[in-house]
Short mmCIF file of C-alpha atoms and ligand atoms in Angstrom, two decimals:
data_model
loop_
_atom_site.label_atom_id
_atom_site.label_comp_id
_atom_site.label_asym_id
_atom_site.label_seq_id
_atom_site.Cartn_x
_atom_site.Cartn_y
_atom_site.Cartn_z
CA MET K 663 0.00 0.00 0.00
CA SER K 664 1.43 3.38 -0.91
CA ALA K 665 1.65 6.30 1.52
CA SER K 666 -1.66 7.53 0.17
CA ASN K 667 -2.54 11.20 0.36
CA ASP K 668 -6.10 10.56 1.43
CA PRO K 669 -6.43 7.13 3.05
CA VAL K 670 -9.43 8.12 5.16
CA ARG K 671 -11.55 9.03 2.13
CA LEU K 672 -10.49 5.86 0.31
CA ALA K 673 -11.25 3.79 3.44
CA GLY K 674 -14.74 5.28 3.64
CA ARG K 675 -15.48 4.51 -0.02
CA LEU K 676 -14.09 0.98 0.27
CA ARG K 677 -16.15 0.36 3.40
CA ALA K 678 -19.31 1.48 1.59
CA ALA K 679 -18.56 -0.89 -1.32
CA LEU K 680 -17.83 -3.85 0.99
CA LEU K 681 -21.07 -3.23 2.89
CA ALA K 682 -23.09 -2.85 -0.32
CA ALA K 683 -21.74 -6.21 -1.53
CA ASP K 684 -22.59 -7.81 1.85
CA PHE K 685 -18.94 -8.80 2.21
CA THR K 686 -19.31 -9.61 5.93
CA TYR K 687 -18.00 -12.53 7.97
CA ASP K 688 -21.41 -14.18 8.36
CA ARG K 689 -22.44 -13.77 4.72
CA VAL K 690 -19.13 -15.15 3.46
CA ALA K 691 -19.42 -18.12 5.85
CA GLN K 692 -22.97 -18.69 4.62
CA LEU K 693 -22.00 -18.43 0.95
CA LEU K 694 -19.11 -20.88 1.31
CA GLY K 695 -20.82 -23.33 3.63
CA ARG K 696 -19.02 -25.08 6.46
CA SER K 697 -16.71 -27.42 4.63
CA ALA K 698 -15.48 -24.87 2.05
CA HIS K 699 -15.00 -22.32 4.82
CA GLU K 700 -12.99 -24.82 6.85
CA ALA K 701 -10.98 -25.82 3.78
CA LEU K 702 -10.10 -22.17 3.23
CA ALA K 703 -8.92 -21.93 6.83
CA ARG K 704 -6.54 -24.78 5.86
CA ASN K 705 -5.41 -22.65 2.87
CA GLU K 706 -7.29 -24.81 0.32
CA THR K 707 -9.35 -22.81 -2.17
CA THR K 708 -10.92 -25.46 -4.45
CA PRO K 709 -14.15 -26.05 -2.48
CA ALA K 710 -14.67 -22.27 -2.15
CA LEU K 711 -14.05 -21.72 -5.88
CA ARG K 712 -16.83 -24.21 -6.60
CA ARG K 713 -19.20 -22.22 -4.35
CA THR K 714 -18.49 -18.81 -5.89
CA THR K 715 -19.28 -19.17 -9.57
CA GLY K 716 -22.35 -16.87 -9.61
CA GLY K 717 -20.53 -13.69 -10.65
CA GLY K 718 -22.30 -11.42 -8.12
CA PRO K 719 -20.36 -8.75 -6.15
CA LEU K 720 -20.04 -10.92 -3.02
CA GLU K 721 -18.68 -13.85 -5.02
CA THR K 722 -16.31 -11.55 -6.89
CA LEU K 723 -14.88 -10.10 -3.67
CA VAL K 724 -14.43 -13.56 -2.14
CA ARG K 725 -12.64 -14.82 -5.27
CA LEU K 726 -10.52 -11.69 -5.57
CA PHE K 727 -9.37 -11.16 -1.97
CA LEU K 728 -9.79 -14.48 -0.16
CA LEU K 729 -9.11 -16.99 -2.94
CA GLN K 730 -6.54 -14.79 -4.74
CA THR K 731 -8.12 -15.52 -8.12
CA VAL K 732 -7.93 -13.23 -11.13
CA VAL K 733 -11.39 -11.77 -11.84
CA ASP K 734 -12.88 -9.99 -14.86
CA LEU K 735 -12.45 -6.22 -14.84
CA ALA K 736 -16.20 -5.80 -15.36
CA ALA K 737 -17.00 -7.99 -12.33
CA ALA K 738 -14.42 -6.09 -10.23
CA GLU K 739 -15.93 -2.76 -11.31
CA ALA K 740 -19.39 -4.03 -10.34
CA ALA K 741 -18.17 -5.11 -6.87
CA LEU K 742 -16.00 -2.04 -6.25
CA PRO K 743 -17.75 0.71 -8.22
CA GLY K 744 -15.41 3.54 -9.20
CA LEU K 745 -12.63 2.15 -6.99
CA VAL K 746 -10.64 -0.29 -9.11
CA ASP K 747 -8.18 2.24 -10.54
CA ARG K 748 -7.68 3.99 -7.21
CA LEU K 749 -7.15 0.67 -5.40
CA ALA K 750 -4.64 -0.30 -8.09
CA VAL K 751 -2.71 2.94 -7.52
CA GLU K 752 -2.73 2.26 -3.76
CA GLY K 753 -1.37 -1.26 -4.22
CA PHE K 754 -4.51 -3.20 -3.23
CA LEU K 755 -5.08 -4.45 -6.77
CA GLU K 756 -3.18 -5.09 -9.96
CA ARG K 757 -4.99 -4.33 -13.17
CA SER K 758 -4.15 -5.80 -16.54
CA VAL K 759 -6.14 -5.76 -19.77
CA GLY K 760 -9.63 -6.87 -18.80
CA GLU K 761 -8.55 -8.52 -15.54
CA VAL K 762 -7.88 -7.67 -11.92
CA ALA K 763 -5.90 -9.48 -9.20
CA ALA K 764 -5.50 -8.70 -5.49
CA ARG K 765 -2.17 -7.51 -4.11
CA LEU K 766 -3.46 -7.14 -0.56
CA ASP K 767 -5.85 -9.28 1.46
CA VAL K 768 -9.14 -7.62 2.44
CA ARG K 769 -10.96 -9.85 4.88
CA PRO K 770 -14.27 -9.52 6.72
CA TYR K 771 -14.02 -9.95 10.48
CA ALA K 772 -16.48 -9.65 13.34
CA VAL K 773 -15.93 -8.30 16.86
CA ASP K 774 -18.82 -8.44 19.32
CA GLY K 775 -21.30 -8.72 16.46
CA ASP K 776 -19.90 -5.66 14.63
CA ASP K 777 -18.87 -6.16 11.00
CA LEU K 778 -15.24 -5.17 10.50
CA TRP K 779 -12.63 -5.65 7.76
CA VAL K 780 -8.90 -6.20 7.97
CA VAL K 781 -6.43 -5.37 5.21
CA SER K 782 -3.07 -7.17 5.37
CA ASP K 783 -0.56 -8.75 3.03
CA LEU K 784 -1.83 -11.68 1.00
CA THR K 785 -1.90 -15.04 2.78
CA PRO K 786 1.07 -17.00 1.43
CA GLY K 787 0.95 -20.71 0.60
CA LEU K 788 -2.61 -21.09 -0.73
CA ASP K 789 -3.11 -24.55 -2.29
CA GLY K 790 0.44 -25.58 -1.42
CA GLY K 791 1.97 -22.58 -3.21
CA PRO K 792 5.25 -21.06 -2.03
CA ASN K 793 5.26 -19.76 1.53
CA ARG K 794 8.02 -17.19 0.99
CA VAL K 795 7.26 -13.68 2.20
CA GLY K 796 9.23 -10.41 2.22
CA PRO K 797 11.07 -9.19 5.34
CA ASP K 798 8.41 -6.51 5.95
CA HIS K 799 5.45 -8.85 5.44
CA VAL K 800 2.37 -7.78 7.39
CA LEU K 801 0.56 -10.79 8.78
CA GLY K 802 -3.18 -11.11 8.51
CA ILE K 803 -5.33 -12.68 11.20
CA SER K 804 -3.31 -15.75 12.19
CA ALA K 805 -3.96 -18.56 14.68
CA ALA K 806 -1.69 -16.66 17.10
CA SER K 807 -3.75 -13.46 16.66
CA THR K 808 -6.91 -15.39 17.52
CA SER K 809 -5.21 -17.04 20.47
CA LEU K 810 -4.26 -13.66 21.97
CA ALA K 811 -7.70 -12.22 21.18
CA GLN K 812 -9.30 -15.07 23.14
CA LEU K 813 -6.87 -14.61 26.02
CA THR K 814 -7.33 -10.87 26.40
CA ILE K 815 -9.56 -9.89 29.30
CA ARG K 816 -12.50 -7.96 27.83
CA GLU K 817 -13.45 -5.79 30.80
CA PRO K 818 -14.14 -2.10 30.09
CA VAL K 819 -10.86 -0.18 30.50
CA GLY K 820 -9.56 3.33 30.01
CA ARG K 821 -6.36 3.20 27.93
CA SER K 822 -5.05 0.07 26.25
CA LEU K 823 -1.92 -0.70 24.24
CA ASP K 824 -1.43 -3.12 21.35
CA LEU K 825 2.34 -3.60 21.16
CA GLY K 826 3.45 -4.89 17.74
CA THR K 827 0.11 -4.24 16.09
CA GLY K 828 0.85 -5.55 12.56
CA CYS K 829 -2.39 -5.09 10.62
CA GLY K 830 -4.06 -3.84 13.82
CA VAL K 831 -6.26 -6.81 14.64
CA GLN K 832 -5.72 -6.62 18.42
CA ALA K 833 -6.32 -2.87 18.36
CA LEU K 834 -9.71 -3.51 16.72
CA HIS K 835 -10.62 -5.85 19.57
CA LEU K 836 -9.29 -3.46 22.22
CA ALA K 837 -11.32 -0.62 20.71
CA ALA K 838 -14.51 -2.50 21.59
CA HIS K 839 -13.89 -2.16 25.36
CA SER K 840 -11.37 0.67 25.81
CA ALA K 841 -11.85 4.42 26.00
CA ALA K 842 -8.67 4.90 23.91
CA VAL K 843 -6.16 2.60 22.21
CA VAL K 844 -2.52 3.09 21.23
CA ALA K 845 -1.04 0.64 18.70
CA THR K 846 2.69 0.48 17.94
CA ASP K 847 4.97 -1.23 15.45
CA VAL K 848 8.41 -0.85 13.86
CA ASN K 849 7.34 -1.94 10.40
CA GLU K 850 6.34 1.08 8.26
CA ARG K 851 4.08 -1.05 6.08
CA ALA K 852 2.33 -2.42 9.17
CA LEU K 853 1.81 1.12 10.45
CA ARG K 854 0.23 2.19 7.17
CA LEU K 855 -2.05 -0.84 7.03
CA ALA K 856 -3.03 -0.51 10.69
CA ARG K 857 -3.91 3.17 10.16
CA PHE K 858 -5.92 2.25 7.10
CA ASN K 859 -7.77 -0.47 9.03
CA VAL K 860 -8.63 1.97 11.80
CA ALA K 861 -10.12 4.33 9.18
CA LEU K 862 -11.81 1.49 7.28
CA ASN K 863 -13.69 0.39 10.38
CA ASP K 864 -14.88 3.84 11.38
CA LEU K 865 -14.32 3.03 15.06
CA ARG K 866 -16.05 4.99 17.79
CA THR K 867 -12.96 4.64 20.01
CA PRO K 868 -9.88 6.68 19.14
CA VAL K 869 -7.00 4.42 18.03
CA GLU K 870 -3.63 6.09 17.65
CA VAL K 871 -1.03 4.18 15.61
CA ARG K 872 2.58 5.08 16.49
CA GLY K 873 5.91 3.98 15.05
CA GLY K 874 8.82 2.82 17.21
CA SER K 875 10.35 -0.14 18.97
CA PHE K 876 8.64 -1.85 21.92
CA PHE K 877 7.73 0.74 24.60
CA GLU K 878 9.75 3.58 23.09
CA PRO K 879 6.69 5.25 21.45
CA VAL K 880 4.82 5.26 24.80
CA ARG K 881 7.64 6.45 27.05
CA GLY K 882 6.26 7.75 30.36
CA GLU K 883 2.70 6.56 29.60
CA ARG K 884 0.59 4.05 31.49
CA PHE K 885 -2.16 1.71 30.34
CA ASP K 886 -4.88 -0.35 31.98
CA LEU K 887 -4.33 -3.17 29.53
CA ILE K 888 -1.42 -4.16 27.30
CA ALA K 889 -2.03 -6.99 24.82
CA THR K 890 0.86 -8.22 22.73
CA ASN K 891 1.65 -10.98 20.29
CA PRO K 892 5.31 -10.03 19.87
CA PRO K 893 7.81 -11.39 17.32
CA PHE K 894 8.77 -14.22 19.66
CA VAL K 895 10.46 -16.82 17.48
CA ILE K 896 13.54 -18.17 19.29
CA SER K 897 16.46 -18.24 16.92
CA PRO K 898 20.14 -17.34 16.65
CA PRO K 899 20.69 -13.61 16.06
CA THR K 900 19.38 -12.55 12.64
CA GLY K 901 19.55 -9.48 10.39
CA GLU K 902 22.03 -6.84 11.51
CA ALA K 903 22.81 -8.70 14.73
CA ALA K 904 24.01 -11.80 12.87
CA GLU K 905 27.57 -12.61 11.86
CA PRO K 906 28.22 -11.43 8.27
CA GLY K 907 28.05 -14.52 6.09
CA ALA K 908 25.69 -16.34 8.46
CA ARG K 909 23.17 -13.57 7.96
CA GLU K 910 19.60 -14.83 7.97
CA PRO K 911 17.18 -12.18 6.71
CA ARG K 912 14.97 -10.96 9.53
CA LEU K 913 11.25 -11.51 9.04
CA VAL K 914 10.08 -8.67 11.21
CA TYR K 915 6.60 -10.09 11.83
CA ARG K 916 8.02 -13.00 13.80
CA ASP K 917 11.59 -12.11 14.67
CA SER K 918 12.67 -9.24 16.91
CA GLY K 919 16.35 -9.59 15.97
CA LEU K 920 17.11 -10.25 19.66
CA PRO K 921 18.56 -13.68 20.38
CA GLY K 922 16.77 -16.40 22.34
CA ASP K 923 13.70 -15.29 24.25
CA ARG K 924 15.07 -11.82 25.06
CA VAL K 925 12.14 -10.13 23.36
CA VAL K 926 9.68 -11.71 25.79
CA GLU K 927 11.98 -11.07 28.74
CA HIS K 928 12.23 -7.42 27.72
CA ILE K 929 8.46 -7.02 27.49
CA VAL K 930 7.83 -8.75 30.83
CA ARG K 931 10.50 -6.66 32.57
CA ALA K 932 9.45 -3.34 31.03
CA ALA K 933 5.65 -3.69 31.08
CA PRO K 934 5.07 -2.87 34.78
CA GLN K 935 6.42 0.67 34.24
CA HIS K 936 3.63 1.15 31.69
CA LEU K 937 0.78 -0.33 33.70
CA SER K 938 -1.60 1.70 35.81
CA ASP K 939 -2.55 0.32 39.25
CA GLY K 940 -4.47 -2.90 38.73
CA GLY K 941 -3.46 -2.87 35.03
CA TRP K 942 -2.81 -6.00 33.03
CA CYS K 943 -0.21 -7.07 30.50
CA GLN K 944 -1.08 -10.18 28.48
CA VAL K 945 1.58 -11.71 26.29
CA LEU K 946 1.43 -14.59 23.86
CA ALA K 947 4.96 -15.99 23.98
CA ASN K 948 7.61 -18.58 23.39
CA TRP K 949 10.28 -19.15 26.03
CA ILE K 950 13.36 -21.26 26.51
CA VAL K 951 13.14 -24.44 28.56
CA PRO K 952 16.77 -24.70 29.74
CA ALA K 953 18.52 -28.06 29.84
CA GLY K 954 18.62 -29.20 33.47
CA GLY K 955 16.80 -26.02 34.53
CA ASP K 956 13.34 -24.85 35.25
CA TRP K 957 11.24 -22.70 32.89
CA GLN K 958 9.12 -21.49 35.81
CA ASP K 959 12.15 -20.08 37.65
CA ARG K 960 13.33 -18.19 34.55
CA LEU K 961 9.97 -16.57 33.91
CA ALA K 962 9.31 -15.82 37.58
CA ASP K 963 12.69 -14.11 37.70
CA TRP K 964 11.69 -11.70 34.89
CA ALA K 965 8.51 -10.57 36.64
CA ASP K 966 8.46 -7.51 38.87
CA PRO K 967 8.06 -8.77 42.46
CA GLU K 968 5.16 -6.36 42.93
CA CYS K 969 3.13 -7.89 40.11
CA ASP K 970 0.81 -10.86 40.10
CA LEU K 971 2.00 -13.41 37.61
CA TYR K 972 -0.07 -16.08 35.91
CA VAL K 973 1.61 -18.18 33.29
CA VAL K 974 0.18 -21.12 31.42
CA GLN K 975 2.58 -23.27 29.42
CA ARG K 976 0.35 -24.78 26.73
CA GLU K 977 2.90 -26.70 24.71
CA VAL K 978 6.53 -27.81 24.80
CA VAL K 979 8.35 -28.41 21.53
CA ASP K 980 11.75 -30.07 21.07
CA PRO K 981 14.43 -28.21 19.04
CA PRO K 982 14.09 -30.19 15.77
CA SER K 983 10.30 -29.81 15.69
CA TYR K 984 10.64 -26.10 16.49
CA VAL K 985 13.23 -25.45 13.78
CA GLU K 986 11.18 -27.37 11.20
CA LEU K 987 8.05 -25.42 12.09
CA TRP K 988 9.64 -22.03 11.59
CA LEU K 989 11.76 -22.91 8.57
CA LYS K 990 8.58 -24.17 6.90
CA ASP K 991 6.75 -21.00 7.98
CA ALA K 992 9.46 -19.00 6.19
CA GLY K 993 9.05 -21.13 3.05
CA ARG K 994 12.53 -22.66 3.41
CA HIS K 995 11.46 -26.30 3.34
CA GLY K 996 12.99 -27.95 0.28
CA ALA K 997 15.32 -25.00 -0.47
CA ALA K 998 18.93 -25.79 -1.39
CA ASP K 999 20.16 -24.40 1.93
CA TYR K 1000 17.43 -26.01 4.07
CA ALA K 1001 19.69 -28.61 5.69
CA ALA K 1002 22.43 -26.05 6.40
CA ARG K 1003 19.97 -23.63 8.04
CA TYR K 1004 18.40 -26.46 10.03
CA ASP K 1005 21.84 -27.55 11.24
CA THR K 1006 22.91 -24.00 12.20
CA TRP K 1007 19.74 -23.45 14.18
CA VAL K 1008 19.77 -26.75 16.13
CA SER K 1009 23.52 -26.35 16.81
CA TRP K 1010 22.79 -22.94 18.28
CA PHE K 1011 20.08 -24.45 20.50
CA GLU K 1012 22.65 -27.00 21.70
CA GLU K 1013 25.33 -24.36 22.36
CA GLN K 1014 22.83 -22.27 24.33
CA GLY K 1015 21.77 -25.26 26.47
CA ILE K 1016 18.18 -25.04 25.22
CA GLU K 1017 16.35 -28.29 25.80
CA ALA K 1018 12.99 -27.26 24.40
CA VAL K 1019 10.75 -24.29 23.74
CA GLY K 1020 7.65 -23.53 25.76
CA PHE K 1021 4.63 -21.85 24.20
CA GLY K 1022 1.94 -20.16 26.22
CA TRP K 1023 0.41 -17.20 27.94
CA ILE K 1024 2.02 -14.72 30.32
CA ASN K 1025 -0.31 -12.51 32.36
CA LEU K 1026 1.07 -9.81 34.63
CA ARG K 1027 -0.98 -7.57 36.86
CA ARG K 1028 0.30 -4.54 38.71
CA SER K 1029 -1.68 -5.42 41.82
CA GLY K 1030 0.33 -3.52 44.42
CA ALA K 1031 -0.52 -6.33 46.87
CA ALA K 1032 1.90 -7.01 49.71
CA GLN K 1033 2.04 -10.63 48.60
CA PRO K 1034 1.40 -10.82 44.86
CA ALA K 1035 -0.19 -13.97 43.53
CA ARG K 1036 1.93 -16.26 41.36
CA GLU K 1037 1.08 -19.39 39.48
CA LEU K 1038 3.08 -20.92 36.64
CA LEU K 1039 1.05 -23.80 35.37
CA GLU K 1040 1.75 -26.48 32.79
CA TRP K 1041 -1.61 -27.12 31.15
CA PRO K 1042 -1.45 -28.68 27.66
CA TYR K 1043 -5.08 -29.88 27.74
CA ASP K 1044 -8.09 -28.62 25.86
CA VAL K 1045 -9.58 -25.46 27.40
CA GLU K 1046 -12.81 -23.56 26.85
CA GLN K 1047 -12.41 -20.63 24.43
CA PRO K 1048 -12.40 -17.74 24.83
CA ILE K 1049 -10.31 -18.43 27.91
CA ALA K 1050 -10.25 -14.81 29.12
CA PRO K 1051 -13.24 -15.07 31.53
CA ALA K 1052 -11.60 -18.06 33.26
CA LEU K 1053 -8.36 -16.12 33.58
CA HIS K 1054 -10.21 -13.19 35.01
CA ALA K 1055 -11.96 -15.41 37.57
CA TRP K 1056 -8.62 -16.98 38.49
CA ILE K 1057 -7.17 -13.59 39.33
CA THR K 1058 -10.28 -12.32 41.07
CA ALA K 1059 -10.18 -15.40 43.32
CA ALA K 1060 -6.69 -14.44 44.42
CA ASP K 1061 -8.02 -11.06 45.60
CA ARG K 1062 -10.41 -12.60 48.13
CA PRO K 1063 -8.89 -14.00 51.32
CA VAL K 1064 -10.28 -17.35 52.43
CA ASP K 1065 -10.45 -18.43 56.08
CA LEU K 1066 -12.50 -20.69 58.32
CA ASP K 1067 -15.36 -18.13 58.36
CA SER K 1068 -15.66 -18.03 54.56
CA HIS K 1069 -18.83 -19.33 52.97
CA LEU K 1070 -18.01 -21.03 49.69
CA ARG K 1071 -19.90 -22.64 46.84
CA VAL K 1072 -18.81 -25.38 44.50
CA ARG K 1073 -18.61 -24.01 40.95
CA PRO K 1074 -21.66 -25.27 39.03
CA ASP K 1075 -19.60 -26.98 36.31
CA VAL K 1076 -17.49 -29.13 38.67
CA GLN K 1077 -18.13 -32.85 38.33
CA GLN K 1078 -16.87 -35.71 40.48
CA GLU K 1079 -15.44 -38.80 38.77
CA THR K 1080 -14.88 -41.98 40.77
CA LEU K 1081 -12.60 -44.71 39.51
CA GLY K 1082 -12.10 -48.19 40.88
CA ARG K 1083 -12.37 -51.92 40.18
CA PRO K 1084 -15.80 -53.10 39.01
CA GLY K 1085 -17.90 -54.08 42.03
CA ALA K 1086 -15.52 -52.49 44.57
CA GLU K 1087 -17.34 -50.95 47.54
CA HIS K 1088 -15.18 -47.80 47.62
CA PRO K 1089 -13.57 -45.95 44.70
CA GLU K 1090 -9.78 -46.05 44.47
CA THR K 1091 -9.59 -42.54 43.08
CA VAL K 1092 -11.84 -39.51 43.16
CA VAL K 1093 -11.18 -36.77 40.61
CA LEU K 1094 -12.83 -33.34 40.61
CA ARG K 1095 -13.07 -32.01 37.09
CA GLN K 1096 -14.16 -28.62 35.76
CA GLN K 1097 -16.23 -28.71 32.59
CA ARG K 1098 -15.53 -25.08 31.74
CA GLY K 1099 -12.67 -22.54 31.63
CA LEU K 1100 -9.27 -24.17 32.01
CA ARG K 1101 -11.05 -27.50 32.65
CA ARG K 1102 -8.74 -28.28 35.52
CA ALA K 1103 -8.85 -31.63 37.26
CA ARG K 1104 -7.49 -32.67 40.65
CA ARG K 1105 -7.48 -35.81 42.71
CA ALA K 1106 -9.34 -35.53 45.97
CA ASP K 1107 -9.28 -37.66 49.11
CA THR K 1108 -12.47 -38.49 51.01
CA VAL K 1109 -12.38 -35.33 53.15
CA GLU K 1110 -11.68 -33.04 50.19
CA ALA K 1111 -14.40 -34.58 48.03
CA ALA K 1112 -16.94 -34.41 50.89
CA LEU K 1113 -15.91 -30.84 51.68
CA VAL K 1114 -16.37 -29.69 48.08
CA GLY K 1115 -19.73 -31.46 47.98
CA ALA K 1116 -20.85 -29.65 51.15
CA CYS K 1117 -19.92 -26.16 49.91
CA ASP K 1118 -23.33 -24.70 49.03
CA GLY K 1119 -22.78 -21.28 50.63
CA GLU K 1120 -24.78 -22.13 53.80
CA LEU K 1121 -22.16 -23.42 56.23
CA SER K 1122 -18.76 -21.83 56.78
CA VAL K 1123 -15.55 -23.71 55.93
CA GLY K 1124 -14.90 -24.15 59.69
CA GLN K 1125 -18.37 -25.64 60.27
CA ILE K 1126 -17.99 -28.06 57.36
CA LEU K 1127 -14.55 -29.22 58.52
CA GLU K 1128 -15.87 -29.66 62.08
CA ALA K 1129 -18.76 -31.82 60.86
CA LEU K 1130 -16.49 -33.90 58.62
CA ALA K 1131 -14.01 -34.49 61.45
CA GLN K 1132 -16.86 -35.79 63.61
CA LEU K 1133 -18.31 -37.96 60.86
CA LEU K 1134 -14.97 -39.50 59.89
CA ASP K 1135 -13.69 -39.72 63.44
CA LEU K 1136 -10.75 -37.33 62.88
CA ASP K 1137 -9.11 -34.80 65.15
CA ALA K 1138 -10.91 -31.47 64.54
CA ALA K 1139 -7.84 -29.22 64.99
CA ASP K 1140 -5.68 -31.41 62.70
CA THR K 1141 -8.42 -31.46 60.10
CA ARG K 1142 -8.66 -27.66 60.13
CA GLU K 1143 -4.90 -27.24 59.91
CA ARG K 1144 -4.55 -29.75 57.10
CA TYR K 1145 -7.54 -28.73 54.99
CA LEU K 1146 -7.63 -24.93 55.19
CA PRO K 1147 -4.67 -24.72 52.74
CA VAL K 1148 -6.48 -27.25 50.51
CA VAL K 1149 -9.58 -25.04 50.56
CA ARG K 1150 -7.42 -22.07 49.50
CA GLU K 1151 -6.03 -24.10 46.60
CA LEU K 1152 -9.55 -25.15 45.61
CA VAL K 1153 -10.60 -21.49 45.50
CA ALA K 1154 -7.43 -20.37 43.66
CA GLU K 1155 -7.93 -23.12 41.07
CA GLY K 1156 -11.60 -22.26 40.62
CA PHE K 1157 -13.26 -25.41 42.05
CA LEU K 1158 -14.84 -23.34 44.83
CA GLU K 1159 -16.11 -19.78 44.59
CA THR K 1160 -16.37 -17.15 47.30
C1 SAM I 469 3.46 -11.74 15.41
S1 SAM I 469 3.16 -10.15 14.76
C2 SAM I 469 1.65 -9.73 15.61
C3 SAM I 469 0.72 -8.91 14.78
C4 SAM I 469 -0.65 -8.67 15.42
N1 SAM I 469 -0.55 -7.92 16.65
C5 SAM I 469 -1.38 -9.96 15.68
O1 SAM I 469 -1.73 -10.23 16.84
O2 SAM I 469 -1.60 -10.72 14.74
C6 SAM I 469 4.37 -9.18 15.61
C7 SAM I 469 4.41 -7.71 15.24
O3 SAM I 469 5.44 -7.08 16.00
C8 SAM I 469 6.10 -6.14 15.18
N2 SAM I 469 7.45 -5.88 15.71
C9 SAM I 469 8.63 -6.49 15.43
N3 SAM I 469 9.62 -5.94 16.15
C10 SAM I 469 9.07 -4.96 16.91
C11 SAM I 469 9.57 -4.02 17.85
N4 SAM I 469 10.86 -3.99 18.17
N5 SAM I 469 8.72 -3.16 18.44
C12 SAM I 469 7.39 -3.17 18.12
N6 SAM I 469 6.85 -4.04 17.23
C13 SAM I 469 7.67 -4.92 16.63
C14 SAM I 469 6.11 -6.78 13.80
O4 SAM I 469 6.30 -5.81 12.79
C15 SAM I 469 4.74 -7.44 13.77
O5 SAM I 469 3.78 -6.57 13.25
#
């Protein structure tokens, strides 16, 4: 996209054309039908091509922008009246005699039921085509974007920050529940596209797009919420930082140029200075799992001791799988230098003592509490999406002290599973399992299971423990001492609610 002289006017005209053609998320999903829509999400266009042969404006826009098919000039003019030449000048389209092709991706999106559109670079690798992209490629809405969007706590806030905005997708989400949004990036093309997307969507919330690295464009400013999907790929130094000769071009959308997981460390260390009291920073991240070390210790060490810290490690990947994933993402698989690049990267992992790479969510809150809450959890299992409400409940639970006078309730979605030999009188194992949120599970002994079952808000924790001690012939004081910490864990993990 060129540095257009009047992007706001163009955005308004494009928006009107997209609306007139009904080019919205729901209408496109309806037109394609489930299986073609899902195939397209896997980068396969054939089923969608079969569903878009009618020649109407909606079909034309789907073929042009989502399926990257050449369309007739007349059909393009009908779908984008009076805009084809202007969009060609601005780099959205390429026009040849009688035909038009897309040079940027224009994609319908929906946030809280509002129809939005996102312009980004074209999705590479459709139908198994080459995956190679330029160093300043601007990603569209990726699986990682969606993952962060589902993680971000959607409470109404004052100011929010989207660090590394790319095409601006997180800023669009933040605009739905913030009074004002700042979005930053180092990539000039990303800044232009993000600004265009803000104008295209005619947002009620002011969104300011600023250029600069990490927190530099917001020096001295504070936010209630920071959401970031930073360029977190863990690799040897690239670009300028690399040795001449071993220089790997830096793909700015995924690679900060900093070695290892320094980019994530930098964000975690710097974020608290940009958070207002009670403010949140939510980071989608990769981190190093050191050989013979502990990933939890490393991450806990980065976090300001005055902040709450909640980390969920969702996946652990060994070095070869990691290197393959990202070399393929860069379109290097099968290239003449593939094996050499692979070897350099895994050797570097070995030299650095990196055993594996963790992938997950880092959540920091500037709580100001005397004893900030901390949990670094390994949880690779299926969770309910969006996960943000569960995260929010997790943190809120930490704010409420629990003692023997507390009246608690078992969360409505908690189920008890009993396991044992067929016909056995008593189960060998009792498991409490959440059906919602993180879907945590924990083994419970007889007292714990009975205690959870008795928590209906009527009796206090002390009264329940007293009754159980009597029933099971246990010492009342010992039972209190042993099970009050268990009750606190049950609340912190969301099995019981205050
Ligand atoms: C993985 S993309 C995320 C894009 C978008 N926020 C999303 O969620 O899909 C990372 C973004 O960070 C930007 N970036 C890279 N280095 C940066 C830096 N030093 N400071 C700020 N942004 C940076 C890239 O240009 C890219 O747009």
